[in-house]
PDB file of C-alpha atoms in Angstrom:
ATOM      1  CA  MET A   1       0.000   0.000   0.000  1.00 63.00           C
ATOM      2  CA  ALA A   2       1.428   3.351  -1.031  1.00 78.00           C
ATOM      3  CA  ARG A   3       2.211   5.963   1.585  1.00 87.00           C
ATOM      4  CA  ALA A   4       1.797   9.604   0.599  1.00 91.00           C
ATOM      5  CA  PHE A   5       4.487  12.256   0.245  1.00 94.00           C
ATOM      6  CA  ARG A   6       5.465  13.902   3.519  1.00 94.00           C
ATOM      7  CA  ALA A   7       8.115  16.407   4.508  1.00 94.00           C
ATOM      8  CA  THR A   8      11.373  15.078   5.950  1.00 93.00           C
ATOM      9  CA  THR A   9      14.424  16.890   7.295  1.00 91.00           C
ATOM     10  CA  ARG A  10      15.900  16.759   3.789  1.00 91.00           C
ATOM     11  CA  GLY A  11      12.994  17.265   1.415  1.00 95.00           C
ATOM     12  CA  TYR A  12      10.087  14.892   0.825  1.00 97.00           C
ATOM     13  CA  LYS A  13       9.531  11.188   0.517  1.00 96.00           C
ATOM     14  CA  ALA A  14       6.800   8.737  -0.423  1.00 96.00           C
ATOM     15  CA  ASP A  15       6.684   4.955  -0.217  1.00 96.00           C
ATOM     16  CA  LEU A  16       5.339   3.512  -3.444  1.00 95.00           C
ATOM     17  CA  GLU A  17       4.942  -0.082  -4.528  1.00 94.00           C
ATOM     18  CA  SER A  18       7.318  -1.091  -7.286  1.00 95.00           C
ATOM     19  CA  HIS A  19       4.462  -1.582  -9.780  1.00 93.00           C
ATOM     20  CA  GLU A  20       3.201   1.931  -8.939  1.00 94.00           C
ATOM     21  CA  ARG A  21       6.630   3.412  -9.598  1.00 96.00           C
ATOM     22  CA  ARG A  22       6.906   1.440 -12.820  1.00 96.00           C
ATOM     23  CA  LEU A  23       3.486   2.599 -14.064  1.00 94.00           C
ATOM     24  CA  LEU A  24       4.224   6.253 -13.280  1.00 96.00           C
ATOM     25  CA  SER A  25       7.614   5.992 -14.946  1.00 97.00           C
ATOM     26  CA  GLN A  26       5.988   4.458 -18.023  1.00 96.00           C
ATOM     27  CA  LEU A  27       3.484   7.320 -18.159  1.00 96.00           C
ATOM     28  CA  CYS A  28       6.356   9.824 -18.002  1.00 97.00           C
ATOM     29  CA  ALA A  29       8.029   7.906 -20.838  1.00 97.00           C
ATOM     30  CA  ASP A  30       4.819   8.115 -22.894  1.00 96.00           C
ATOM     31  CA  VAL A  31       4.660  11.893 -22.479  1.00 97.00           C
ATOM     32  CA  ILE A  32       8.373  12.114 -23.366  1.00 97.00           C
ATOM     33  CA  THR A  33       7.668  10.214 -26.591  1.00 96.00           C
ATOM     34  CA  MET A  34       4.761  12.542 -27.464  1.00 96.00           C
ATOM     35  CA  LEU A  35       6.904  15.649 -26.959  1.00 97.00           C
ATOM     36  CA  GLU A  36       9.874  14.185 -28.829  1.00 96.00           C
ATOM     37  CA  THR A  37       7.662  13.188 -31.745  1.00 95.00           C
ATOM     38  CA  ARG A  38       6.307  16.740 -31.957  1.00 95.00           C
ATOM     39  CA  GLY A  39       9.890  18.059 -31.996  1.00 94.00           C
ATOM     40  CA  LYS A  40      10.915  15.663 -34.743  1.00 92.00           C
ATOM     41  CA  GLN A  41       7.880  16.545 -36.829  1.00 91.00           C
ATOM     42  CA  LEU A  42       8.732  20.231 -36.651  1.00 91.00           C
ATOM     43  CA  THR A  43      12.369  19.768 -37.546  1.00 86.00           C
ATOM     44  CA  GLY A  44      11.470  17.275 -40.282  1.00 80.00           C
ATOM     45  CA  ASP A  45      13.581  14.543 -38.656  1.00 73.00           C
ATOM     46  CA  ASP A  46      10.868  11.982 -38.878  1.00 60.00           C
ATOM     47  CA  ALA A  47       9.886  10.703 -42.239  1.00 52.00           C
ATOM     48  CA  PRO A  48       9.526   6.978 -41.838  1.00 51.00           C
ATOM     49  CA  ALA A  49       7.523   5.544 -44.730  1.00 45.00           C
ATOM     50  CA  GLY A  50       4.724   4.347 -42.485  1.00 44.00           C
ATOM     51  CA  THR A  51       3.660   7.778 -41.277  1.00 45.00           C
ATOM     52  CA  ASP A  52       3.403   9.511 -44.621  1.00 47.00           C
ATOM     53  CA  ALA A  53      -0.319   9.081 -45.006  1.00 49.00           C
ATOM     54  CA  GLU A  54      -0.976  10.389 -41.512  1.00 52.00           C
ATOM     55  CA  ASP A  55       1.237  13.413 -42.044  1.00 55.00           C
ATOM     56  CA  ASP A  56      -0.469  14.229 -45.330  1.00 54.00           C
ATOM     57  CA  TYR A  57      -3.806  14.018 -43.603  1.00 58.00           C
ATOM     58  CA  ALA A  58      -2.713  16.280 -40.723  1.00 61.00           C
ATOM     59  CA  HIS A  59      -1.473  18.775 -43.281  1.00 56.00           C
ATOM     60  CA  PHE A  60      -4.745  18.551 -45.165  1.00 53.00           C
ATOM     61  CA  ARG A  61      -6.716  19.200 -41.984  1.00 56.00           C
ATOM     62  CA  ARG A  62      -4.681  22.291 -41.185  1.00 56.00           C
ATOM     63  CA  GLU A  63      -5.264  23.513 -44.709  1.00 51.00           C
ATOM     64  CA  LEU A  64      -8.953  22.839 -44.272  1.00 54.00           C
ATOM     65  CA  ALA A  65      -8.934  24.816 -41.034  1.00 56.00           C
ATOM     66  CA  GLY A  66      -7.659  27.765 -43.047  1.00 50.00           C
ATOM     67  CA  LEU A  67      -4.319  27.893 -41.313  1.00 48.00           C
ATOM     68  CA  GLY A  68      -2.426  27.559 -44.594  1.00 43.00           C
ATOM     69  CA  ASP A  69       0.439  25.675 -43.026  1.00 43.00           C
ATOM     70  CA  GLN A  70       3.624  24.611 -44.668  1.00 44.00           C
ATOM     71  CA  ILE A  71       4.505  20.979 -44.100  1.00 44.00           C
ATOM     72  CA  ASP A  72       6.714  21.936 -41.127  1.00 52.00           C
ATOM     73  CA  GLY A  73       3.794  23.529 -39.339  1.00 59.00           C
ATOM     74  CA  SER A  74       4.682  27.143 -40.018  1.00 61.00           C
ATOM     75  CA  ASP A  75       2.011  29.446 -41.384  1.00 60.00           C
ATOM     76  CA  ALA A  76       2.215  32.203 -43.988  1.00 56.00           C
ATOM     77  CA  ALA A  77       3.193  34.841 -41.425  1.00 66.00           C
ATOM     78  CA  GLY A  78       6.025  32.695 -40.020  1.00 77.00           C
ATOM     79  CA  GLY A  79       4.073  31.520 -36.996  1.00 89.00           C
ATOM     80  CA  LEU A  80       3.734  27.958 -35.773  1.00 94.00           C
ATOM     81  CA  ALA A  81       0.420  26.107 -35.667  1.00 94.00           C
ATOM     82  CA  PRO A  82      -0.606  24.328 -32.448  1.00 95.00           C
ATOM     83  CA  PRO A  83      -0.397  20.514 -32.277  1.00 95.00           C
ATOM     84  CA  ASP A  84      -3.421  18.633 -33.688  1.00 94.00           C
ATOM     85  CA  ASP A  85      -3.369  16.179 -30.792  1.00 95.00           C
ATOM     86  CA  ALA A  86      -5.509  17.413 -27.892  1.00 95.00           C
ATOM     87  CA  ALA A  87      -3.155  16.197 -25.159  1.00 96.00           C
ATOM     88  CA  LEU A  88      -0.117  17.791 -26.817  1.00 97.00           C
ATOM     89  CA  ALA A  89      -2.089  20.996 -27.372  1.00 96.00           C
ATOM     90  CA  ARG A  90      -2.859  21.027 -23.643  1.00 96.00           C
ATOM     91  CA  LEU A  91       0.818  20.512 -22.728  1.00 97.00           C
ATOM     92  CA  LEU A  92       1.904  23.205 -25.192  1.00 98.00           C
ATOM     93  CA  PRO A  93      -1.000  25.679 -25.038  1.00 97.00           C
ATOM     94  CA  ASP A  94      -1.554  28.861 -27.020  1.00 97.00           C
ATOM     95  CA  ALA A  95      -0.105  31.927 -25.314  1.00 97.00           C
ATOM     96  CA  SER A  96      -2.739  34.275 -26.703  1.00 96.00           C
ATOM     97  CA  SER A  97      -6.429  34.247 -27.577  1.00 93.00           C
ATOM     98  CA  ASP A  98      -5.441  35.863 -30.879  1.00 94.00           C
ATOM     99  CA  PRO A  99      -4.444  32.922 -33.148  1.00 94.00           C
ATOM    100  CA  GLN A 100      -1.886  34.944 -35.107  1.00 94.00           C
ATOM    101  CA  GLU A 101      -0.251  36.255 -31.963  1.00 94.00           C
ATOM    102  CA  ALA A 102      -0.298  32.728 -30.503  1.00 96.00           C
ATOM    103  CA  ALA A 103       1.379  31.317 -33.636  1.00 96.00           C
ATOM    104  CA  GLN A 104       4.173  33.910 -33.463  1.00 95.00           C
ATOM    105  CA  PHE A 105       4.714  33.276 -29.760  1.00 96.00           C
ATOM    106  CA  ARG A 106       4.797  29.526 -30.375  1.00 96.00           C
ATOM    107  CA  ARG A 107       7.405  29.912 -33.098  1.00 95.00           C
ATOM    108  CA  LEU A 108       9.731  31.601 -30.592  1.00 93.00           C
ATOM    109  CA  SER A 109       9.013  29.636 -27.435  1.00 95.00           C
ATOM    110  CA  GLU A 110       7.603  26.164 -28.069  1.00 96.00           C
ATOM    111  CA  SER A 111      10.885  24.326 -28.508  1.00 96.00           C
ATOM    112  CA  SER A 112      12.336  25.623 -25.232  1.00 96.00           C
ATOM    113  CA  LEU A 113       9.070  24.796 -23.435  1.00 97.00           C
ATOM    114  CA  ARG A 114       9.248  21.270 -24.860  1.00 97.00           C
ATOM    115  CA  GLU A 115      12.857  20.908 -23.724  1.00 97.00           C
ATOM    116  CA  SER A 116      12.000  22.077 -20.179  1.00 97.00           C
ATOM    117  CA  LYS A 117       9.166  19.571 -19.968  1.00 98.00           C
ATOM    118  CA  LEU A 118      11.372  16.769 -21.307  1.00 98.00           C
ATOM    119  CA  ALA A 119      14.036  17.565 -18.696  1.00 98.00           C
ATOM    120  CA  ASP A 120      11.403  17.509 -15.907  1.00 98.00           C
ATOM    121  CA  LEU A 121       9.958  14.193 -17.090  1.00 98.00           C
ATOM    122  CA  ARG A 122      13.391  12.557 -17.392  1.00 98.00           C
ATOM    123  CA  ALA A 123      14.310  13.734 -13.876  1.00 98.00           C
ATOM    124  CA  ALA A 124      11.014  12.354 -12.558  1.00 98.00           C
ATOM    125  CA  ARG A 125      11.792   8.951 -14.076  1.00 98.00           C
ATOM    126  CA  MET A 126      15.151   8.983 -12.270  1.00 97.00           C
ATOM    127  CA  ALA A 127      13.438   9.833  -8.974  1.00 97.00           C
ATOM    128  CA  LEU A 128      10.962   6.982  -9.507  1.00 97.00           C
ATOM    129  CA  GLU A 129      13.875   4.521  -9.561  1.00 96.00           C
ATOM    130  CA  GLY A 130      14.317   5.059  -5.812  1.00 93.00           C
ATOM    131  CA  GLU A 131      12.482   3.346  -2.958  1.00 91.00           C
ATOM    132  CA  PRO A 132      11.296   5.315  -1.117  1.00 94.00           C
ATOM    133  CA  VAL A 133      10.877   8.049  -3.730  1.00 96.00           C
ATOM    134  CA  SER A 134      12.779  10.904  -2.117  1.00 96.00           C
ATOM    135  CA  LEU A 135      13.022  14.447  -3.417  1.00 97.00           C
ATOM    136  CA  THR A 136      15.177  17.360  -2.287  1.00 96.00           C
ATOM    137  CA  GLU A 137      13.607  20.829  -2.028  1.00 94.00           C
ATOM    138  CA  GLU A 138      15.022  21.524  -5.518  1.00 95.00           C
ATOM    139  CA  GLN A 139      13.760  18.274  -7.032  1.00 97.00           C
ATOM    140  CA  ALA A 140      10.233  18.538  -5.614  1.00 97.00           C
ATOM    141  CA  PRO A 141       8.885  21.216  -8.028  1.00 97.00           C
ATOM    142  CA  VAL A 142      10.512  19.378 -10.961  1.00 98.00           C
ATOM    143  CA  PHE A 143       8.800  16.125  -9.978  1.00 98.00           C
ATOM    144  CA  GLY A 144       5.541  18.024  -9.373  1.00 97.00           C
ATOM    145  CA  ARG A 145       5.603  19.588 -12.849  1.00 97.00           C
ATOM    146  CA  ALA A 146       6.272  16.217 -14.492  1.00 98.00           C
ATOM    147  CA  LEU A 147       3.481  14.584 -12.501  1.00 97.00           C
ATOM    148  CA  ASN A 148       1.193  17.420 -13.557  1.00 97.00           C
ATOM    149  CA  ASP A 149       2.037  16.873 -17.231  1.00 98.00           C
ATOM    150  CA  VAL A 150       1.179  13.196 -16.783  1.00 97.00           C
ATOM    151  CA  ARG A 151      -2.147  14.186 -15.190  1.00 97.00           C
ATOM    152  CA  LEU A 152      -2.921  16.681 -17.971  1.00 97.00           C
ATOM    153  CA  THR A 153      -2.222  14.000 -20.579  1.00 97.00           C
ATOM    154  CA  LEU A 154      -4.393  11.373 -18.850  1.00 96.00           C
ATOM    155  CA  ALA A 155      -7.198  13.918 -18.338  1.00 96.00           C
ATOM    156  CA  SER A 156      -7.087  14.839 -22.012  1.00 95.00           C
ATOM    157  CA  ARG A 157      -7.190  11.179 -23.086  1.00 94.00           C
ATOM    158  CA  LEU A 158     -10.112  10.619 -20.692  1.00 94.00           C
ATOM    159  CA  GLY A 159     -11.971  13.590 -22.186  1.00 93.00           C
ATOM    160  CA  VAL A 160     -12.007  15.645 -18.965  1.00 92.00           C
ATOM    161  CA  GLU A 161     -13.283  19.072 -19.976  1.00 90.00           C
ATOM    162  CA  ASP A 162     -14.963  20.344 -16.837  1.00 89.00           C
ATOM    163  CA  GLU A 163     -15.167  19.656 -13.117  1.00 88.00           C
ATOM    164  CA  ALA A 164     -18.128  17.290 -13.570  1.00 90.00           C
ATOM    165  CA  ASP A 165     -16.030  15.145 -15.945  1.00 91.00           C
ATOM    166  CA  ALA A 166     -13.195  15.121 -13.399  1.00 89.00           C
ATOM    167  CA  GLU A 167     -15.589  14.020 -10.649  1.00 89.00           C
ATOM    168  CA  GLN A 168     -16.892  11.231 -12.870  1.00 89.00           C
ATOM    169  CA  ILE A 169     -13.326   9.990 -13.408  1.00 89.00           C
ATOM    170  CA  HIS A 170     -12.775   9.893  -9.638  1.00 88.00           C
ATOM    171  CA  GLN A 171     -15.974   7.903  -9.222  1.00 89.00           C
ATOM    172  CA  MET A 172     -14.862   5.483 -11.917  1.00 87.00           C
ATOM    173  CA  ALA A 173     -11.503   5.102 -10.158  1.00 88.00           C
ATOM    174  CA  LYS A 174     -13.247   4.468  -6.823  1.00 85.00           C
ATOM    175  CA  ALA A 175     -15.252   1.645  -8.376  1.00 84.00           C
ATOM    176  CA  GLY A 176     -11.806   0.151  -8.963  1.00 76.00           C
ATOM    177  CA  SER A 177     -12.636  -2.366 -11.664  1.00 73.00           C
ATOM    178  CA  ALA A 178      -9.724  -1.482 -13.980  1.00 70.00           C
ATOM    179  CA  ALA A 179     -11.415  -3.822 -16.416  1.00 79.00           C
ATOM    180  CA  THR A 180     -11.096  -1.475 -19.364  1.00 86.00           C
ATOM    181  CA  THR A 181      -8.335   0.800 -20.608  1.00 86.00           C
ATOM    182  CA  GLU A 182     -10.459   3.756 -19.590  1.00 88.00           C
ATOM    183  CA  ALA A 183     -10.958   2.416 -16.059  1.00 89.00           C
ATOM    184  CA  LEU A 184      -7.218   1.793 -15.714  1.00 89.00           C
ATOM    185  CA  MET A 185      -6.463   5.315 -16.949  1.00 91.00           C
ATOM    186  CA  ALA A 186      -8.994   6.668 -14.461  1.00 93.00           C
ATOM    187  CA  GLU A 187      -7.237   4.811 -11.634  1.00 93.00           C
ATOM    188  CA  LEU A 188      -3.861   6.124 -12.724  1.00 93.00           C
ATOM    189  CA  TYR A 189      -5.304   9.633 -12.908  1.00 95.00           C
ATOM    190  CA  ALA A 190      -6.730   9.364  -9.390  1.00 94.00           C
ATOM    191  CA  PHE A 191      -3.475   7.893  -8.096  1.00 95.00           C
ATOM    192  CA  SER A 192      -1.258  10.600  -9.615  1.00 95.00           C
ATOM    193  CA  THR A 193      -3.700  13.267  -8.417  1.00 95.00           C
ATOM    194  CA  TRP A 194      -3.501  11.933  -4.860  1.00 95.00           C
ATOM    195  CA  LEU A 195       0.296  11.798  -5.061  1.00 96.00           C
ATOM    196  CA  GLN A 196       0.528  15.357  -6.328  1.00 96.00           C
ATOM    197  CA  GLU A 197      -1.931  16.670  -3.761  1.00 95.00           C
ATOM    198  CA  THR A 198       0.092  15.158  -0.911  1.00 96.00           C
ATOM    199  CA  LEU A 199       3.366  16.495  -2.339  1.00 96.00           C
ATOM    200  CA  PHE A 200       2.158  20.076  -2.749  1.00 95.00           C
ATOM    201  CA  SER A 201       0.291  20.130   0.546  1.00 92.00           C
ATOM    202  CA  ALA A 202       3.572  19.142   2.210  1.00 94.00           C
ATOM    203  CA  MET A 203       5.448  21.770   0.171  1.00 94.00           C
ATOM    204  CA  LEU A 204       2.955  24.487   1.154  1.00 90.00           C
ATOM    205  CA  ASP A 205       3.247  23.430   4.801  1.00 88.00           C
ATOM    206  CA  VAL A 206       6.995  23.887   4.921  1.00 87.00           C
ATOM    207  CA  MET A 207       7.037  27.040   2.772  1.00 85.00           C
ATOM    208  CA  PRO A 208       8.251  29.929   4.944  1.00 82.00           C
ATOM    209  CA  GLU A 209       5.773  32.637   5.893  1.00 76.00           C
ATOM    210  CA  ASP A 210       5.751  35.838   3.845  1.00 67.00           C
ATOM    211  CA  ASP A 211       8.646  38.237   4.325  1.00 58.00           C
TER     212      ASP A 211
ATOM    213  CA  MET B   1       7.101  44.092 -31.025  1.00 47.00           C
ATOM    214  CA  SER B   2       7.525  47.812 -30.458  1.00 49.00           C
ATOM    215  CA  SER B   3      10.815  49.338 -29.545  1.00 52.00           C
ATOM    216  CA  THR B   4      12.019  52.879 -28.952  1.00 49.00           C
ATOM    217  CA  ALA B   5      15.356  52.110 -30.603  1.00 52.00           C
ATOM    218  CA  GLY B   6      15.936  54.199 -33.703  1.00 50.00           C
ATOM    219  CA  SER B   7      13.233  56.660 -32.777  1.00 51.00           C
ATOM    220  CA  THR B   8      13.859  60.197 -33.950  1.00 51.00           C
ATOM    221  CA  LEU B   9      12.122  61.528 -30.893  1.00 50.00           C
ATOM    222  CA  THR B  10      14.334  62.291 -27.957  1.00 51.00           C
ATOM    223  CA  HIS B  11      13.080  61.387 -24.555  1.00 51.00           C
ATOM    224  CA  GLN B  12      12.171  65.003 -23.819  1.00 51.00           C
ATOM    225  CA  GLU B  13      10.146  65.334 -27.009  1.00 50.00           C
ATOM    226  CA  THR B  14       8.121  62.195 -26.453  1.00 49.00           C
ATOM    227  CA  ASP B  15       4.690  63.208 -25.388  1.00 52.00           C
ATOM    228  CA  LEU B  16       2.874  61.296 -22.710  1.00 52.00           C
ATOM    229  CA  HIS B  17       0.360  59.793 -25.084  1.00 54.00           C
ATOM    230  CA  LEU B  18       2.983  58.226 -27.353  1.00 52.00           C
ATOM    231  CA  GLN B  19       4.955  56.950 -24.400  1.00 52.00           C
ATOM    232  CA  GLY B  20       1.763  55.345 -23.179  1.00 53.00           C
ATOM    233  CA  VAL B  21       1.442  53.426 -26.454  1.00 55.00           C
ATOM    234  CA  ILE B  22       5.070  52.302 -26.521  1.00 59.00           C
ATOM    235  CA  ASN B  23       5.163  51.231 -22.901  1.00 68.00           C
ATOM    236  CA  ARG B  24       1.681  49.848 -22.862  1.00 79.00           C
ATOM    237  CA  PRO B  25       1.585  47.279 -20.090  1.00 92.00           C
ATOM    238  CA  TYR B  26       0.808  43.656 -20.707  1.00 96.00           C
ATOM    239  CA  GLN B  27      -0.674  41.163 -18.307  1.00 96.00           C
ATOM    240  CA  VAL B  28      -0.549  37.444 -17.656  1.00 97.00           C
ATOM    241  CA  VAL B  29      -3.984  35.830 -17.402  1.00 97.00           C
ATOM    242  CA  VAL B  30      -4.299  32.341 -15.894  1.00 97.00           C
ATOM    243  CA  TRP B  31      -7.414  30.363 -16.902  1.00 97.00           C
ATOM    244  CA  ASN B  32      -9.340  27.787 -14.919  1.00 95.00           C
ATOM    245  CA  ASP B  33      -9.152  24.120 -15.855  1.00 92.00           C
ATOM    246  CA  PRO B  34     -10.524  21.006 -14.166  1.00 93.00           C
ATOM    247  CA  VAL B  35      -7.163  19.263 -13.749  1.00 95.00           C
ATOM    248  CA  ASN B  36      -4.790  21.586 -11.917  1.00 94.00           C
ATOM    249  CA  LEU B  37      -5.145  21.235  -8.157  1.00 94.00           C
ATOM    250  CA  MET B  38      -5.922  24.215  -5.941  1.00 93.00           C
ATOM    251  CA  SER B  39      -2.912  23.440  -3.720  1.00 92.00           C
ATOM    252  CA  TYR B  40      -0.654  23.260  -6.786  1.00 95.00           C
ATOM    253  CA  VAL B  41      -1.911  26.530  -8.288  1.00 96.00           C
ATOM    254  CA  ALA B  42      -1.563  28.337  -4.940  1.00 94.00           C
ATOM    255  CA  TRP B  43       1.959  26.942  -4.561  1.00 95.00           C
ATOM    256  CA  VAL B  44       2.935  28.137  -8.078  1.00 96.00           C
ATOM    257  CA  PHE B  45       1.589  31.645  -7.421  1.00 96.00           C
ATOM    258  CA  ARG B  46       3.504  31.843  -4.140  1.00 94.00           C
ATOM    259  CA  SER B  47       6.795  30.335  -5.210  1.00 93.00           C
ATOM    260  CA  TYR B  48       7.036  31.724  -8.750  1.00 95.00           C
ATOM    261  CA  PHE B  49       5.557  35.216  -8.381  1.00 94.00           C
ATOM    262  CA  GLY B  50       6.416  35.564  -4.697  1.00 92.00           C
ATOM    263  CA  HIS B  51       2.823  36.441  -3.857  1.00 92.00           C
ATOM    264  CA  SER B  52       1.879  36.365  -0.173  1.00 92.00           C
ATOM    265  CA  LYS B  53      -0.114  33.435   1.165  1.00 91.00           C
ATOM    266  CA  GLU B  54      -3.326  35.493   1.144  1.00 93.00           C
ATOM    267  CA  LYS B  55      -2.719  37.005  -2.296  1.00 94.00           C
ATOM    268  CA  ALA B  56      -1.896  33.589  -3.810  1.00 94.00           C
ATOM    269  CA  ARG B  57      -5.028  32.075  -2.289  1.00 94.00           C
ATOM    270  CA  GLU B  58      -7.176  34.982  -3.458  1.00 96.00           C
ATOM    271  CA  LEU B  59      -5.860  34.686  -7.043  1.00 97.00           C
ATOM    272  CA  MET B  60      -6.252  30.910  -6.997  1.00 96.00           C
ATOM    273  CA  LEU B  61      -9.886  31.221  -5.884  1.00 96.00           C
ATOM    274  CA  GLN B  62     -10.498  33.910  -8.488  1.00 97.00           C
ATOM    275  CA  VAL B  63      -9.261  31.506 -11.199  1.00 96.00           C
ATOM    276  CA  HIS B  64     -11.411  28.739  -9.737  1.00 94.00           C
ATOM    277  CA  HIS B  65     -14.655  30.685  -9.330  1.00 95.00           C
ATOM    278  CA  ARG B  66     -14.502  33.362 -12.032  1.00 96.00           C
ATOM    279  CA  GLY B  67     -12.651  31.307 -14.624  1.00 95.00           C
ATOM    280  CA  LYS B  68      -9.543  33.495 -14.844  1.00 96.00           C
ATOM    281  CA  ALA B  69      -7.319  35.943 -12.999  1.00 97.00           C
ATOM    282  CA  VAL B  70      -4.644  38.492 -13.866  1.00 96.00           C
ATOM    283  CA  VAL B  71      -1.610  37.246 -11.963  1.00 95.00           C
ATOM    284  CA  SER B  72       1.020  39.736 -13.117  1.00 95.00           C
ATOM    285  CA  SER B  73       1.340  42.866 -15.246  1.00 94.00           C
ATOM    286  CA  GLY B  74       4.228  44.878 -16.619  1.00 95.00           C
ATOM    287  CA  ALA B  75       6.556  45.141 -19.608  1.00 94.00           C
ATOM    288  CA  ARG B  76       5.817  42.803 -22.481  1.00 93.00           C
ATOM    289  CA  GLU B  77       9.067  40.817 -22.495  1.00 94.00           C
ATOM    290  CA  LYS B  78       8.812  40.056 -18.810  1.00 95.00           C
ATOM    291  CA  MET B  79       5.179  38.983 -19.181  1.00 96.00           C
ATOM    292  CA  GLU B  80       6.163  36.710 -22.095  1.00 96.00           C
ATOM    293  CA  ARG B  81       8.639  34.934 -19.818  1.00 96.00           C
ATOM    294  CA  HIS B  82       5.946  34.545 -17.149  1.00 97.00           C
ATOM    295  CA  VAL B  83       3.503  33.013 -19.661  1.00 97.00           C
ATOM    296  CA  THR B  84       6.099  30.431 -20.736  1.00 97.00           C
ATOM    297  CA  ALA B  85       6.877  29.672 -17.077  1.00 97.00           C
ATOM    298  CA  MET B  86       3.158  29.117 -16.386  1.00 98.00           C
ATOM    299  CA  HIS B  87       2.980  26.753 -19.387  1.00 98.00           C
ATOM    300  CA  ASN B  88       5.953  24.894 -17.955  1.00 97.00           C
ATOM    301  CA  TYR B  89       3.966  24.409 -14.743  1.00 98.00           C
ATOM    302  CA  GLY B  90       1.027  23.179 -16.849  1.00 97.00           C
ATOM    303  CA  LEU B  91      -1.182  26.182 -16.159  1.00 98.00           C
ATOM    304  CA  GLN B  92      -3.192  27.689 -19.024  1.00 96.00           C
ATOM    305  CA  ALA B  93      -1.887  31.222 -19.330  1.00 98.00           C
ATOM    306  CA  THR B  94      -2.188  33.912 -21.982  1.00 97.00           C
ATOM    307  CA  LEU B  95      -0.489  37.229 -22.661  1.00 97.00           C
ATOM    308  CA  GLU B  96      -2.899  40.151 -22.984  1.00 95.00           C
ATOM    309  CA  GLU B  97      -2.643  43.877 -23.418  1.00 93.00           C
ATOM    310  CA  ALA B  98      -3.681  45.556 -20.187  1.00 89.00           C
ATOM    311  CA  GLU B  99      -6.958  47.500 -20.392  1.00 77.00           C
TER     312      GLU B  99
END
């Protein structure tokens, strides 16, 4: 049985079962793959024969949406279109409600945002190798961000769009059947939510009072 | 992006109205979403922006109940960095011109 994150004299620790650590690490790896694939698509590094049809279709859809993209995802004004995938679009959101402004901002900042997220996720996988999982004060926010990206990805895959959806997922997780992929994802979402809540509650507790 | 570099107007000649346009403040708006935890959002506002406990909680509740909150305002470049930092924390943030 997992024991939540709590503050220690040197940071934070949580006792997780080895299968829990393995599942979380695998989820981090999945998000890493998504982000890396996006990077490769933009730099044109990926052109394996098998994905041609899919790429053509994605391009076609962007054209259809009136974004007039080049194949590398840049638009006529030199901006960068958001990812088609909903989970990726949530991890790398638009920085402006004005699509043109958002595309320009993305052109300048998306790759560094991707790299920061990749570094967080890789560090989280390292931390998940340990038993107990222990984090220094410096590592805790890094682990928290990675865990949050995992949660955002699961929530997107589960179609969570409002608080009622989120509540439904928690109910599904409570039922605990894990009989379907969706039920398993719901359990993982509830588990990572619980883990993150305990970590940040502990972090808020030890945060010094205002100057 | 606007810049005063290369302007033919000296500082003394710049009238207040024009200066207002050039230095127009921008703001960072954080939007509500059903995934980010209240404890996490409050922690980010405290640790990243250095907001007080009360201010961070107030902004977090404003995001939660009203759907969005202005968490910082100032020069455009600085606000751009804040927006990217918020995205790194997984918060939905946008850059907007201040009213």
